[in-house]
Coordinates of C-alpha atoms and ligand atoms in Angstrom, one line a residue:
M25 CA -92.8 -23.4 -64.1
L26 CA -90.6 -25.8 -62.7
T27 CA -88.4 -24.5 -59.9
G28 CA -85.2 -27.0 -59.5
I29 CA -81.5 -26.1 -58.0
A30 CA -80.2 -23.4 -60.3
V31 CA -76.1 -25.1 -60.7
A32 CA -75.5 -23.4 -63.9
P33 CA -76.1 -19.5 -64.7
G34 CA -77.0 -18.6 -67.8
E35 CA -81.0 -18.3 -69.8
A36 CA -81.7 -19.7 -72.4
I37 CA -84.3 -21.7 -74.9
G38 CA -85.2 -24.0 -77.0
P39 CA -87.0 -27.1 -77.8
A40 CA -86.8 -30.0 -74.9
V41 CA -86.2 -33.3 -75.8
V42 CA -87.4 -35.1 -73.6
A43 CA -85.5 -38.6 -71.9
R44 CA -86.1 -41.0 -69.7
L45 CA -82.5 -42.2 -69.8
R46 CA -83.1 -45.1 -67.5
A47 CA -85.7 -46.6 -69.2
H48 CA -85.0 -45.7 -72.7
D49 CA -87.6 -43.8 -73.4
V50 CA -86.4 -40.5 -75.4
R51 CA -89.6 -38.3 -76.9
Y52 CA -88.9 -35.6 -79.3
R53 CA -90.6 -33.4 -82.4
I54 CA -89.7 -34.6 -85.4
A55 CA -90.3 -32.5 -88.8
E56 CA -91.9 -33.1 -91.5
E57 CA -89.2 -34.5 -93.9
D58 CA -87.7 -36.7 -90.8
V59 CA -91.1 -39.5 -91.0
P60 CA -89.6 -42.0 -93.6
S61 CA -85.9 -41.7 -91.7
E62 CA -87.4 -42.5 -88.3
Q63 CA -89.9 -45.8 -90.0
A64 CA -86.4 -47.0 -91.5
R65 CA -85.1 -46.5 -88.0
L66 CA -88.0 -48.4 -86.5
A67 CA -87.7 -51.0 -88.7
A68 CA -84.1 -51.2 -88.4
A69 CA -84.8 -51.4 -84.6
S70 CA -88.0 -54.2 -85.3
A71 CA -85.1 -56.4 -87.0
R72 CA -82.5 -57.0 -85.2
T73 CA -85.3 -57.2 -82.2
R74 CA -87.3 -60.2 -84.3
T75 CA -83.2 -61.6 -85.1
Q76 CA -82.8 -62.0 -80.8
L77 CA -86.0 -63.4 -80.1
E78 CA -85.2 -66.2 -82.7
D79 CA -81.7 -66.9 -80.9
I80 CA -82.5 -66.5 -77.5
R81 CA -85.4 -69.0 -78.7
D82 CA -83.3 -71.9 -80.6
R83 CA -80.9 -71.2 -77.5
T84 CA -83.8 -72.2 -74.5
R85 CA -85.8 -74.4 -76.3
H86 CA -81.5 -76.4 -77.5
V87 CA -81.6 -76.4 -73.9
L88 CA -84.8 -76.4 -71.8
G89 CA -87.1 -77.7 -74.1
S90 CA -90.0 -76.4 -76.3
E91 CA -92.5 -75.5 -73.7
L92 CA -90.4 -72.4 -72.0
A93 CA -88.6 -72.1 -75.6
G94 CA -92.7 -71.4 -76.9
M95 CA -92.6 -68.0 -74.9
F96 CA -90.2 -66.6 -76.9
D97 CA -92.3 -67.1 -80.7
V98 CA -95.2 -65.5 -78.5
Q99 CA -93.5 -62.3 -78.3
I100 CA -92.0 -63.0 -81.3
L101 CA -95.9 -62.9 -82.8
M102 CA -96.4 -60.0 -80.9
L103 CA -93.4 -58.2 -82.2
S104 CA -95.0 -58.8 -86.1
D105 CA -98.9 -57.8 -85.1
P106 CA -99.8 -54.8 -87.1
L107 CA -101.6 -53.4 -83.4
L108 CA -98.2 -52.9 -82.7
R109 CA -95.2 -52.3 -86.1
E110 CA -97.5 -51.0 -87.7
R111 CA -99.3 -49.0 -85.3
A112 CA -96.6 -47.1 -83.9
E113 CA -95.4 -46.6 -87.7
A114 CA -98.9 -44.4 -88.3
L115 CA -98.3 -42.6 -85.2
I116 CA -95.1 -41.4 -86.3
R117 CA -96.4 -39.7 -89.6
A118 CA -99.5 -38.6 -88.0
R119 CA -97.5 -37.1 -84.9
R120 CA -94.4 -36.6 -86.2
V121 CA -92.6 -38.3 -82.8
N122 CA -89.5 -40.2 -82.5
A123 CA -90.1 -44.0 -82.8
E124 CA -89.5 -44.5 -79.2
W125 CA -92.2 -42.5 -78.5
A126 CA -94.2 -44.3 -81.0
V127 CA -93.6 -47.2 -79.8
V128 CA -94.6 -46.8 -76.3
E129 CA -97.7 -44.6 -78.1
A130 CA -99.0 -48.1 -80.0
G131 CA -97.5 -50.2 -76.8
E132 CA -100.0 -48.7 -74.4
E133 CA -103.2 -48.8 -76.8
L134 CA -102.6 -52.6 -77.1
V135 CA -102.1 -52.6 -73.4
Q136 CA -105.5 -51.8 -72.7
R137 CA -107.0 -53.8 -75.5
L138 CA -105.8 -57.1 -73.8
R139 CA -107.2 -55.6 -70.7
A140 CA -110.5 -55.3 -72.0
I141 CA -110.8 -58.5 -73.2
E142 CA -111.4 -61.0 -71.1
D143 CA -109.2 -64.0 -70.7
P144 CA -106.7 -65.2 -68.2
Y145 CA -104.3 -66.1 -70.9
L146 CA -104.0 -62.4 -73.2
Q147 CA -104.4 -61.1 -70.1
E148 CA -101.2 -62.5 -68.6
R149 CA -99.6 -61.4 -71.6
H150 CA -98.7 -58.3 -70.4
G151 CA -95.6 -58.5 -69.1
D152 CA -94.2 -61.1 -72.5
L153 CA -95.7 -57.2 -74.3
T154 CA -93.7 -54.7 -71.9
D155 CA -90.4 -57.2 -72.3
V156 CA -90.4 -56.2 -76.8
L157 CA -91.0 -52.8 -76.4
G158 CA -88.5 -52.5 -73.7
R159 CA -86.2 -54.5 -76.2
I160 CA -86.9 -52.5 -79.8
R161 CA -86.3 -49.4 -77.7
A162 CA -83.1 -50.7 -77.0
N163 CA -82.1 -51.7 -80.0
L164 CA -83.1 -48.2 -81.5
Q165 CA -80.9 -46.5 -79.1
K166 CA -77.9 -49.5 -80.2
V167 CA -75.3 -47.1 -81.7
D168 CA -72.4 -47.3 -79.8
G169 CA -73.4 -46.8 -76.8
D170 CA -75.6 -43.8 -74.5
A171 CA -74.2 -40.8 -75.8
S172 CA -73.0 -41.3 -79.5
W173 CA -76.5 -42.6 -79.9
L174 CA -77.8 -39.1 -77.9
N175 CA -75.1 -37.2 -80.0
A176 CA -77.0 -38.1 -83.6
Q177 CA -80.4 -38.0 -82.1
L178 CA -79.5 -34.2 -80.7
A179 CA -77.5 -33.4 -84.1
R180 CA -80.9 -33.9 -85.7
F181 CA -81.6 -30.6 -84.7
N182 CA -81.2 -27.8 -86.2
E183 CA -80.9 -24.8 -83.2
P184 CA -79.1 -26.5 -80.1
C185 CA -82.3 -28.3 -78.3
V186 CA -83.2 -28.1 -74.2
F187 CA -82.4 -32.2 -72.1
V188 CA -85.0 -32.9 -70.2
A189 CA -83.0 -36.3 -68.8
D190 CA -84.1 -37.9 -65.0
D191 CA -80.5 -38.6 -64.3
L192 CA -77.7 -37.4 -66.4
P193 CA -74.6 -40.1 -65.4
V194 CA -71.3 -38.1 -65.5
S195 CA -70.5 -40.5 -67.9
V196 CA -72.6 -40.1 -70.4
A197 CA -72.5 -36.5 -69.4
A198 CA -69.0 -37.0 -70.3
Q199 CA -69.4 -38.0 -74.0
L200 CA -72.2 -35.7 -74.6
D201 CA -72.0 -32.6 -77.6
W202 CA -72.8 -29.7 -75.7
S203 CA -72.6 -27.7 -78.4
R204 CA -75.9 -29.0 -79.4
L205 CA -77.2 -28.1 -75.7
A206 CA -79.1 -25.2 -74.8
A207 CA -80.0 -25.6 -71.7
L208 CA -79.8 -29.3 -69.1
A209 CA -82.4 -30.0 -66.9
T210 CA -82.8 -32.8 -64.7
D211 CA -84.9 -34.5 -62.4
A212 CA -81.8 -35.5 -60.4
G213 CA -78.6 -34.1 -59.2
T214 CA -77.7 -31.9 -56.6
R215 CA -75.0 -28.3 -57.6
T216 CA -71.7 -30.5 -56.9
A217 CA -72.6 -33.9 -58.6
H218 CA -70.1 -34.3 -61.6
T219 CA -72.1 -33.6 -65.1
A220 CA -73.5 -30.4 -63.0
I221 CA -69.6 -29.2 -62.6
L222 CA -69.5 -30.5 -66.1
A223 CA -72.6 -27.8 -67.1
R224 CA -70.8 -24.4 -65.2
S225 CA -67.8 -25.7 -67.1
M226 CA -69.5 -26.1 -70.2
G227 CA -71.2 -22.9 -69.7
V228 CA -74.7 -24.2 -70.3
P229 CA -77.0 -23.5 -68.2
A230 CA -78.2 -26.1 -66.0
V231 CA -81.4 -26.3 -63.3
V232 CA -81.1 -29.7 -61.6
G233 CA -82.9 -31.3 -59.1
L234 CA -86.6 -31.2 -60.9
Q235 CA -87.9 -34.4 -59.9
E236 CA -90.7 -34.0 -61.8
A237 CA -89.5 -32.1 -65.3
T238 CA -90.0 -35.7 -66.9
R239 CA -93.0 -35.9 -66.7
M240 CA -94.2 -31.7 -66.4
V241 CA -92.9 -31.4 -70.2
P242 CA -94.9 -32.0 -73.0
P243 CA -91.8 -33.6 -75.7
G244 CA -91.1 -30.2 -77.8
A245 CA -92.3 -27.9 -76.3
T246 CA -90.5 -24.3 -75.5
L247 CA -88.8 -24.0 -73.1
L248 CA -86.7 -20.5 -71.1
V249 CA -84.5 -21.4 -68.6
D250 CA -83.0 -19.6 -66.7
G251 CA -79.7 -21.1 -64.8
T252 CA -79.5 -18.2 -63.0
T253 CA -82.4 -18.7 -61.0
G254 CA -83.5 -22.5 -60.8
V255 CA -86.7 -21.5 -63.2
I256 CA -88.0 -22.9 -66.0
A257 CA -91.2 -21.7 -68.2
V258 CA -93.0 -24.2 -70.6
D259 CA -94.4 -22.9 -72.8
P260 CA -94.1 -19.5 -72.4
P261 CA -96.1 -17.3 -74.6
P262 CA -94.5 -16.3 -77.8
S263 CA -93.7 -12.7 -77.5
V264 CA -91.8 -13.4 -74.2
V265 CA -89.7 -16.1 -76.1
E266 CA -89.3 -13.5 -79.4
A267 CA -87.7 -10.9 -76.4
T268 CA -85.5 -13.8 -75.3
R269 CA -84.9 -14.0 -78.4
H270 CA -83.8 -10.2 -79.2
R271 CA -81.6 -9.8 -75.8
L272 CA -80.5 -13.4 -76.6
H273 CA -78.7 -12.6 -79.6
A274 CA -77.5 -10.0 -79.0
V275 CA -73.5 -9.4 -79.7
A276 CA -71.8 -10.0 -76.5
V277 CA -68.7 -7.5 -76.2
P278 CA -66.1 -10.0 -76.0
A279 CA -64.6 -9.8 -72.1
E280 CA -61.3 -7.9 -72.0
S281 CA -58.9 -10.8 -71.7
L282 CA -57.5 -11.6 -68.3
S283 CA -54.0 -12.1 -66.7
G284 CA -51.7 -12.3 -64.0
P285 CA -52.8 -12.8 -60.3
A286 CA -56.2 -11.0 -58.4
R287 CA -55.1 -9.2 -56.1
T288 CA -56.6 -8.8 -53.0
A289 CA -57.6 -4.9 -52.0
D290 CA -54.5 -4.8 -50.2
D291 CA -52.8 -5.2 -52.9
V292 CA -51.9 -9.0 -51.6
P293 CA -51.3 -11.5 -54.6
V294 CA -53.9 -14.9 -54.6
L295 CA -53.3 -17.5 -57.8
L296 CA -56.4 -18.8 -59.7
F297 CA -55.8 -21.6 -61.0
A298 CA -59.0 -23.1 -63.8
N299 CA -60.2 -26.4 -63.6
I300 CA -61.4 -28.1 -67.0
E301 CA -62.9 -30.9 -68.1
R302 CA -61.3 -30.7 -72.2
A303 CA -58.2 -29.6 -74.0
E304 CA -58.9 -27.5 -76.0
D305 CA -61.6 -25.4 -73.3
V306 CA -57.2 -23.8 -72.1
P307 CA -57.5 -21.3 -74.0
F308 CA -60.8 -20.0 -72.4
A309 CA -59.0 -20.6 -69.1
W310 CA -56.2 -17.8 -70.0
R311 CA -58.2 -15.4 -71.2
E312 CA -60.5 -15.6 -67.9
G313 CA -57.3 -15.2 -66.1
A314 CA -56.4 -18.4 -64.5
E315 CA -53.1 -19.1 -63.9
G316 CA -52.3 -22.6 -65.0
L317 CA -54.6 -25.6 -64.9
G318 CA -55.7 -26.5 -60.9
L319 CA -57.3 -29.6 -61.8
V320 CA -58.1 -31.6 -64.5
R321 CA -60.9 -34.8 -63.6
S322 CA -58.3 -37.4 -65.8
E323 CA -61.4 -39.8 -65.7
L324 CA -63.5 -36.7 -68.0
L325 CA -60.4 -36.3 -70.4
L326 CA -61.1 -39.5 -71.5
G327 CA -64.7 -38.3 -72.5
G328 CA -66.9 -41.5 -70.1
Q329 CA -64.3 -44.3 -72.1
P330 CA -64.1 -47.9 -69.9
I331 CA -61.2 -46.2 -67.9
G332 CA -59.2 -49.9 -68.1
Q333 CA -59.6 -50.2 -71.4
V334 CA -57.8 -47.6 -72.5
S335 CA -53.9 -47.8 -73.8
E336 CA -51.2 -46.3 -71.9
Q337 CA -50.3 -45.2 -75.9
A338 CA -53.4 -43.2 -76.0
Q339 CA -53.7 -41.8 -72.5
V340 CA -50.1 -40.1 -73.4
D341 CA -51.4 -38.7 -76.2
V342 CA -55.0 -37.0 -74.7
Y343 CA -52.5 -36.0 -71.3
R344 CA -49.7 -34.3 -74.2
A345 CA -52.7 -32.4 -76.0
V346 CA -53.6 -30.8 -73.0
L347 CA -49.5 -29.7 -72.7
D348 CA -49.7 -28.4 -75.3
H349 CA -52.3 -26.5 -75.1
A350 CA -50.8 -25.3 -71.7
G351 CA -47.2 -24.4 -73.1
P352 CA -44.6 -22.6 -70.8
R353 CA -47.8 -23.0 -67.5
E354 CA -48.7 -25.1 -64.8
V355 CA -50.9 -28.5 -65.5
T356 CA -52.3 -31.0 -62.1
I357 CA -53.5 -33.9 -63.5
R358 CA -55.7 -35.7 -61.3
T359 CA -55.0 -39.7 -61.2
F360 CA -57.7 -41.3 -62.3
D361 CA -61.4 -40.6 -58.8
I362 CA -62.7 -44.4 -59.4
T363 CA -64.9 -47.3 -59.0
P364 CA -64.2 -50.5 -59.9
E365 CA -67.2 -50.7 -61.7
E366 CA -66.1 -47.6 -64.1
V367 CA -63.2 -48.9 -64.1
G368 CA -64.8 -52.1 -65.9
L369 CA -63.0 -54.3 -63.6
P370 CA -64.3 -56.6 -61.9
E371 CA -65.8 -56.5 -58.3
Q372 CA -64.3 -58.9 -56.0
M373 CA -67.5 -58.8 -53.2
E374 CA -70.5 -56.8 -54.1
V375 CA -71.1 -53.2 -53.8
E376 CA -74.0 -51.2 -53.8
P377 CA -73.1 -48.4 -57.4
R378 CA -73.2 -45.2 -55.9
E379 CA -71.5 -46.1 -52.9
R380 CA -69.1 -43.9 -52.1
L381 CA -66.7 -44.8 -49.3
G382 CA -65.4 -48.0 -50.3
M383 CA -63.5 -48.3 -53.1
R384 CA -62.7 -45.5 -55.9
G385 CA -59.5 -43.5 -56.0
L386 CA -56.3 -43.7 -54.6
R387 CA -57.6 -46.7 -52.6
L388 CA -58.5 -48.6 -55.8
G389 CA -54.8 -47.6 -57.2
L390 CA -53.3 -49.1 -55.1
A391 CA -55.3 -52.2 -54.0
R392 CA -55.1 -53.1 -58.4
P393 CA -52.8 -51.7 -58.8
E394 CA -52.3 -52.4 -63.0
V395 CA -54.4 -49.1 -64.1
L396 CA -53.2 -47.0 -62.0
E397 CA -49.4 -48.1 -62.8
R398 CA -50.5 -47.7 -66.5
Q399 CA -51.3 -43.8 -66.1
L400 CA -49.2 -42.9 -64.5
R401 CA -46.1 -44.4 -66.4
A402 CA -48.5 -42.3 -69.4
L403 CA -48.1 -38.6 -67.3
I404 CA -44.3 -39.5 -66.1
R405 CA -44.3 -39.3 -70.5
A406 CA -45.7 -37.2 -71.4
G407 CA -45.0 -34.7 -68.6
D408 CA -41.5 -35.0 -69.5
G409 CA -40.5 -31.8 -69.9
R410 CA -43.3 -29.8 -69.1
Q411 CA -44.6 -28.5 -66.0
L412 CA -46.5 -31.5 -64.6
R413 CA -48.1 -32.3 -61.5
I414 CA -49.6 -35.4 -61.0
M415 CA -52.6 -35.1 -57.9
F416 CA -54.0 -38.7 -56.3
P417 CA -57.7 -38.1 -55.5
F418 CA -59.3 -39.8 -52.0
V419 CA -56.3 -40.3 -50.1
T420 CA -57.1 -41.0 -46.3
S421 CA -53.1 -41.3 -44.7
A422 CA -50.5 -39.9 -45.4
D423 CA -48.9 -43.9 -45.8
E424 CA -51.3 -44.8 -48.5
M425 CA -49.4 -41.2 -50.2
A426 CA -46.2 -42.6 -49.4
R427 CA -47.1 -45.8 -51.1
A428 CA -48.6 -43.5 -53.8
V429 CA -44.9 -41.8 -54.4
A430 CA -43.2 -45.1 -53.7
M431 CA -45.4 -46.5 -57.0
L432 CA -44.7 -43.2 -59.4
H433 CA -40.6 -43.2 -58.4
A434 CA -40.8 -46.8 -60.3
Q435 CA -42.6 -46.1 -63.0
A436 CA -40.8 -43.3 -63.7
E437 CA -37.4 -45.2 -62.4
R438 CA -38.7 -47.7 -65.3
L439 CA -38.9 -45.2 -67.9
G440 CA -35.6 -43.9 -67.2
L441 CA -37.5 -40.0 -66.5
P442 CA -37.8 -37.7 -64.4
A443 CA -41.2 -38.1 -61.5
P444 CA -43.3 -35.2 -62.0
P445 CA -44.3 -33.5 -58.8
A446 CA -46.7 -35.6 -56.7
G447 CA -49.8 -34.0 -54.3
A448 CA -52.4 -35.3 -52.2
M449 CA -56.3 -33.9 -53.1
V450 CA -56.8 -33.7 -49.1
E451 CA -60.8 -34.3 -49.0
V452 CA -61.3 -37.4 -46.4
P453 CA -61.6 -35.6 -42.5
A454 CA -59.2 -38.7 -41.8
A455 CA -56.7 -36.9 -44.4
A456 CA -58.1 -33.3 -42.2
L457 CA -56.9 -34.0 -39.4
D458 CA -53.4 -35.5 -40.6
A459 CA -52.7 -33.0 -43.2
G460 CA -49.5 -32.5 -41.4
G461 CA -48.5 -36.3 -41.8
L462 CA -49.5 -36.4 -45.4
A463 CA -47.9 -33.6 -46.6
R464 CA -44.5 -34.8 -45.4
H465 CA -45.1 -37.1 -48.2
A466 CA -46.5 -34.6 -50.9
A467 CA -45.1 -31.6 -52.7
F468 CA -48.5 -30.0 -52.3
L469 CA -51.8 -30.5 -51.4
S470 CA -55.6 -29.2 -52.8
I471 CA -58.6 -29.6 -51.0
G472 CA -61.4 -30.9 -52.3
T473 CA -64.9 -29.3 -50.5
N474 CA -66.9 -31.3 -52.7
D475 CA -66.2 -34.7 -51.3
L476 CA -64.7 -32.7 -48.0
T477 CA -68.3 -31.4 -47.3
Q478 CA -69.9 -34.9 -47.3
Y479 CA -68.1 -37.4 -45.6
T480 CA -67.9 -34.4 -43.0
L481 CA -71.3 -33.6 -43.0
A482 CA -72.3 -37.6 -43.5
A483 CA -73.6 -35.6 -46.5
D484 CA -73.9 -37.2 -49.5
R485 CA -73.2 -34.6 -52.5
S486 CA -75.2 -36.1 -55.3
D487 CA -78.7 -37.3 -53.1
V488 CA -81.3 -34.5 -53.0
R489 CA -83.0 -35.2 -49.7
V490 CA -80.3 -34.6 -47.9
Q491 CA -78.8 -31.3 -49.8
H492 CA -80.4 -29.7 -46.8
L493 CA -77.5 -30.9 -44.7
Y494 CA -74.6 -30.7 -47.4
D495 CA -73.4 -27.2 -46.4
P496 CA -69.3 -26.4 -47.0
R497 CA -70.3 -23.4 -44.4
H498 CA -70.4 -25.5 -41.5
P499 CA -67.7 -24.6 -38.5
A500 CA -66.8 -27.8 -38.7
V501 CA -65.6 -27.9 -42.6
L502 CA -63.8 -24.4 -42.4
R503 CA -62.2 -26.1 -39.3
L504 CA -60.8 -28.7 -40.7
I505 CA -59.5 -26.9 -43.6
R506 CA -57.7 -24.1 -41.9
M507 CA -55.8 -27.5 -40.1
V508 CA -55.1 -28.5 -43.7
V509 CA -53.7 -24.9 -44.1
R510 CA -51.6 -25.5 -40.7
G511 CA -50.2 -28.3 -42.2
A512 CA -49.2 -27.1 -45.5
R513 CA -47.7 -24.2 -43.4
R514 CA -45.5 -26.5 -41.2
H515 CA -44.1 -27.8 -44.3
G516 CA -43.9 -25.5 -46.5
R517 CA -46.5 -26.7 -48.8
R518 CA -48.3 -24.8 -51.5
V519 CA -51.4 -25.6 -49.7
A520 CA -54.8 -24.7 -52.3
V521 CA -58.9 -25.1 -52.6
C522 CA -60.3 -26.9 -56.1
G523 CA -63.5 -28.3 -55.1
E524 CA -66.9 -26.1 -55.8
M525 CA -66.4 -23.9 -52.9
A526 CA -63.6 -21.5 -53.8
S527 CA -65.9 -20.5 -56.9
D528 CA -68.5 -18.8 -53.7
T529 CA -68.1 -14.6 -54.2
I530 CA -69.1 -14.7 -50.2
L531 CA -66.8 -17.9 -48.9
V532 CA -63.5 -17.9 -50.9
Q533 CA -63.6 -14.2 -48.7
V534 CA -63.8 -16.9 -46.0
L535 CA -61.5 -19.0 -47.7
L536 CA -58.5 -16.3 -48.2
G537 CA -59.0 -15.2 -43.9
L538 CA -58.5 -19.2 -43.2
G539 CA -55.0 -18.4 -44.9
L540 CA -55.5 -19.7 -48.9
R541 CA -54.1 -18.1 -51.6
E542 CA -54.5 -19.9 -54.0
F543 CA -58.0 -21.3 -55.7
S544 CA -58.7 -23.8 -58.4
M545 CA -62.1 -22.9 -59.9
A546 CA -64.1 -23.2 -63.6
A547 CA -63.1 -20.8 -65.9
T548 CA -66.3 -19.1 -65.9
S549 CA -66.2 -18.6 -62.6
L550 CA -63.2 -17.0 -62.1
R551 CA -63.6 -13.6 -63.5
Q552 CA -66.0 -13.7 -60.6
A553 CA -63.8 -14.4 -57.6
R554 CA -61.2 -12.4 -58.3
E555 CA -63.5 -9.3 -58.8
A556 CA -64.6 -10.5 -54.9
L557 CA -60.9 -11.1 -54.1
A558 CA -60.2 -7.8 -55.4
G559 CA -62.5 -6.5 -53.3
C560 CA -61.6 -7.1 -49.7
S561 CA -58.2 -7.2 -47.4
I562 CA -56.3 -9.8 -45.9
A563 CA -58.1 -8.0 -42.6
E564 CA -61.9 -8.0 -43.7
A565 CA -60.9 -11.7 -44.7
R566 CA -60.2 -12.4 -41.7
D567 CA -62.7 -10.7 -39.7
A568 CA -65.3 -13.1 -41.7
A569 CA -63.6 -16.0 -41.6
L570 CA -63.4 -15.4 -37.9
R571 CA -67.2 -15.1 -37.0
A572 CA -67.7 -18.2 -39.9
L573 CA -65.1 -19.8 -37.4
Y574 CA -66.9 -19.6 -34.0
D575 CA -70.6 -17.9 -34.7
G576 CA -71.5 -19.9 -37.9
D577 CA -72.4 -16.7 -39.2
I578 CA -71.9 -16.1 -43.4
A579 CA -71.7 -12.6 -44.9
A580 CA -70.7 -10.9 -47.6
I581 CA -67.7 -8.8 -47.1
D582 CA -69.5 -5.2 -47.4
T583 CA -68.0 -3.1 -49.5
S584 CA -69.3 -0.5 -50.8
P585 CA -67.8 3.0 -50.2
A586 CA -67.1 4.3 -46.7
V587 CA -69.7 7.3 -46.8
Ligands
PEP24 C1 -63.3 -32.1 -55.0 O1 -64.4 -33.2 -54.2 O2 -64.2 -31.1 -54.4 C2 -63.0 -32.4 -55.7 C3 -62.2 -31.0 -56.6 O3 -64.1 -33.5 -57.0 P1 -64.4 -33.9 -57.4 O4 -65.1 -33.0 -57.4 O5 -64.1 -34.9 -58.7 O6 -64.9 -35.2 -56.8
MG25 MG1 -63.2 -35.2 -54.9

């Protein structure tokens, strides 16, 4: 049994594919009939490795001389050593393992042999061997990027797999074929990291923060994943597997389609919107009772493509696909919330790759305007005649918002088209504290509680080590939310919550008590949020909010009938 953080509910069962993506090490078992094609894959990767090494050797000789170039001759020799190549081929057949796994095994055997020989020269070749092995593994996985290669591997199974990874960057996750995944389990990860958000929205059970899953789970093992409790059973007894499969395959009665606003116990309407990442998910959102789309993360909508290279027309097509699905309903598309590396722009100064307090979101858009201007033109064109709203992420000041709105109007004028209404995401404490100032320039406000929580509490939302400090129920976060509601009201602006907090059935009642009447969340959470809202009156919600604000006491509102 392994236990981690439950981030996407539901149960699933399937064979484990174990991937240490950072090390290009992916392991799974193959069927007998796949042995020749797997050996051919290894042969092709070895040939590619040889060509690369010969090329590097020749260039080194040209620039640095023959002596240094000789070390690549050593690597080329290792590559053709029967103890490596032929051994790996034999392992594929004998143990029915994929080529990457066989290369690691054959490499480890060779390392042991080198260690046993009392020759300092040979012992020092350990680094060269690691280098060659890494290059073969990387070449095995060169298709068109991490995700296409992964999708090709997942497609080889005749049932969806449980994908066990060290970490799954959202740029890769956004391009995955999720229909091939029964469940997701990762060593790293937290509840509000984007990959977890994506899993929830795809309805794929997921457990993250497992720390050692890639080390503990044997590839090919049967995994029973419970994304509600965060428990994973490794190779459970056959009787449990059978009973679970039976239960999961029972034909589910399709849930009744919902519509109209949610209503509190005292009949106050509350608008529910969906957060989506793919155009094809829109019909599901309508069925779950969404009024419209409250947050479309455009960088995820583009499926992890290098954002800086996506043309204006290609973007128009993607945005239009969502708007076409939505018809007359309101759609709020957020402009790119990414960093320079994700745009594919060279940064002027070195930054930590995971740094989230630097150049990102609207800041980046204003500092390097070509990408944001292109996106705004695409949005204006796609939104012509539709119910589109544009939302800027990571806004820090009213001045930034004013500049963003001016940029939007300049692009609209250039196109001779009307500018859609532009709103601001409130996810930085400064923006919450000056919500009134922001609301002067913004047509609406939407509170991104995922980021607002991490910046208020100085607790990185993707760092598993500080998750005990990351708490959206903290009175400081709740007070900031109340300030935003008041600031928006003063200027007659609509205000919503679009962070994960809204999908928590207890917290949505507290948010209601803080004055919110509009929420946007993963479509998979809408039904339960509607029920939670129906279970309390505004007076009860206010009481709950006051207790949370001043006593730090968060408790479910007791909806059991009075005796
Ligand atoms: C948020 O920060 O709450 C939010 C909705 O945006 P994201 O999760 O994409 O950062
Ligand atoms: Mg955010």
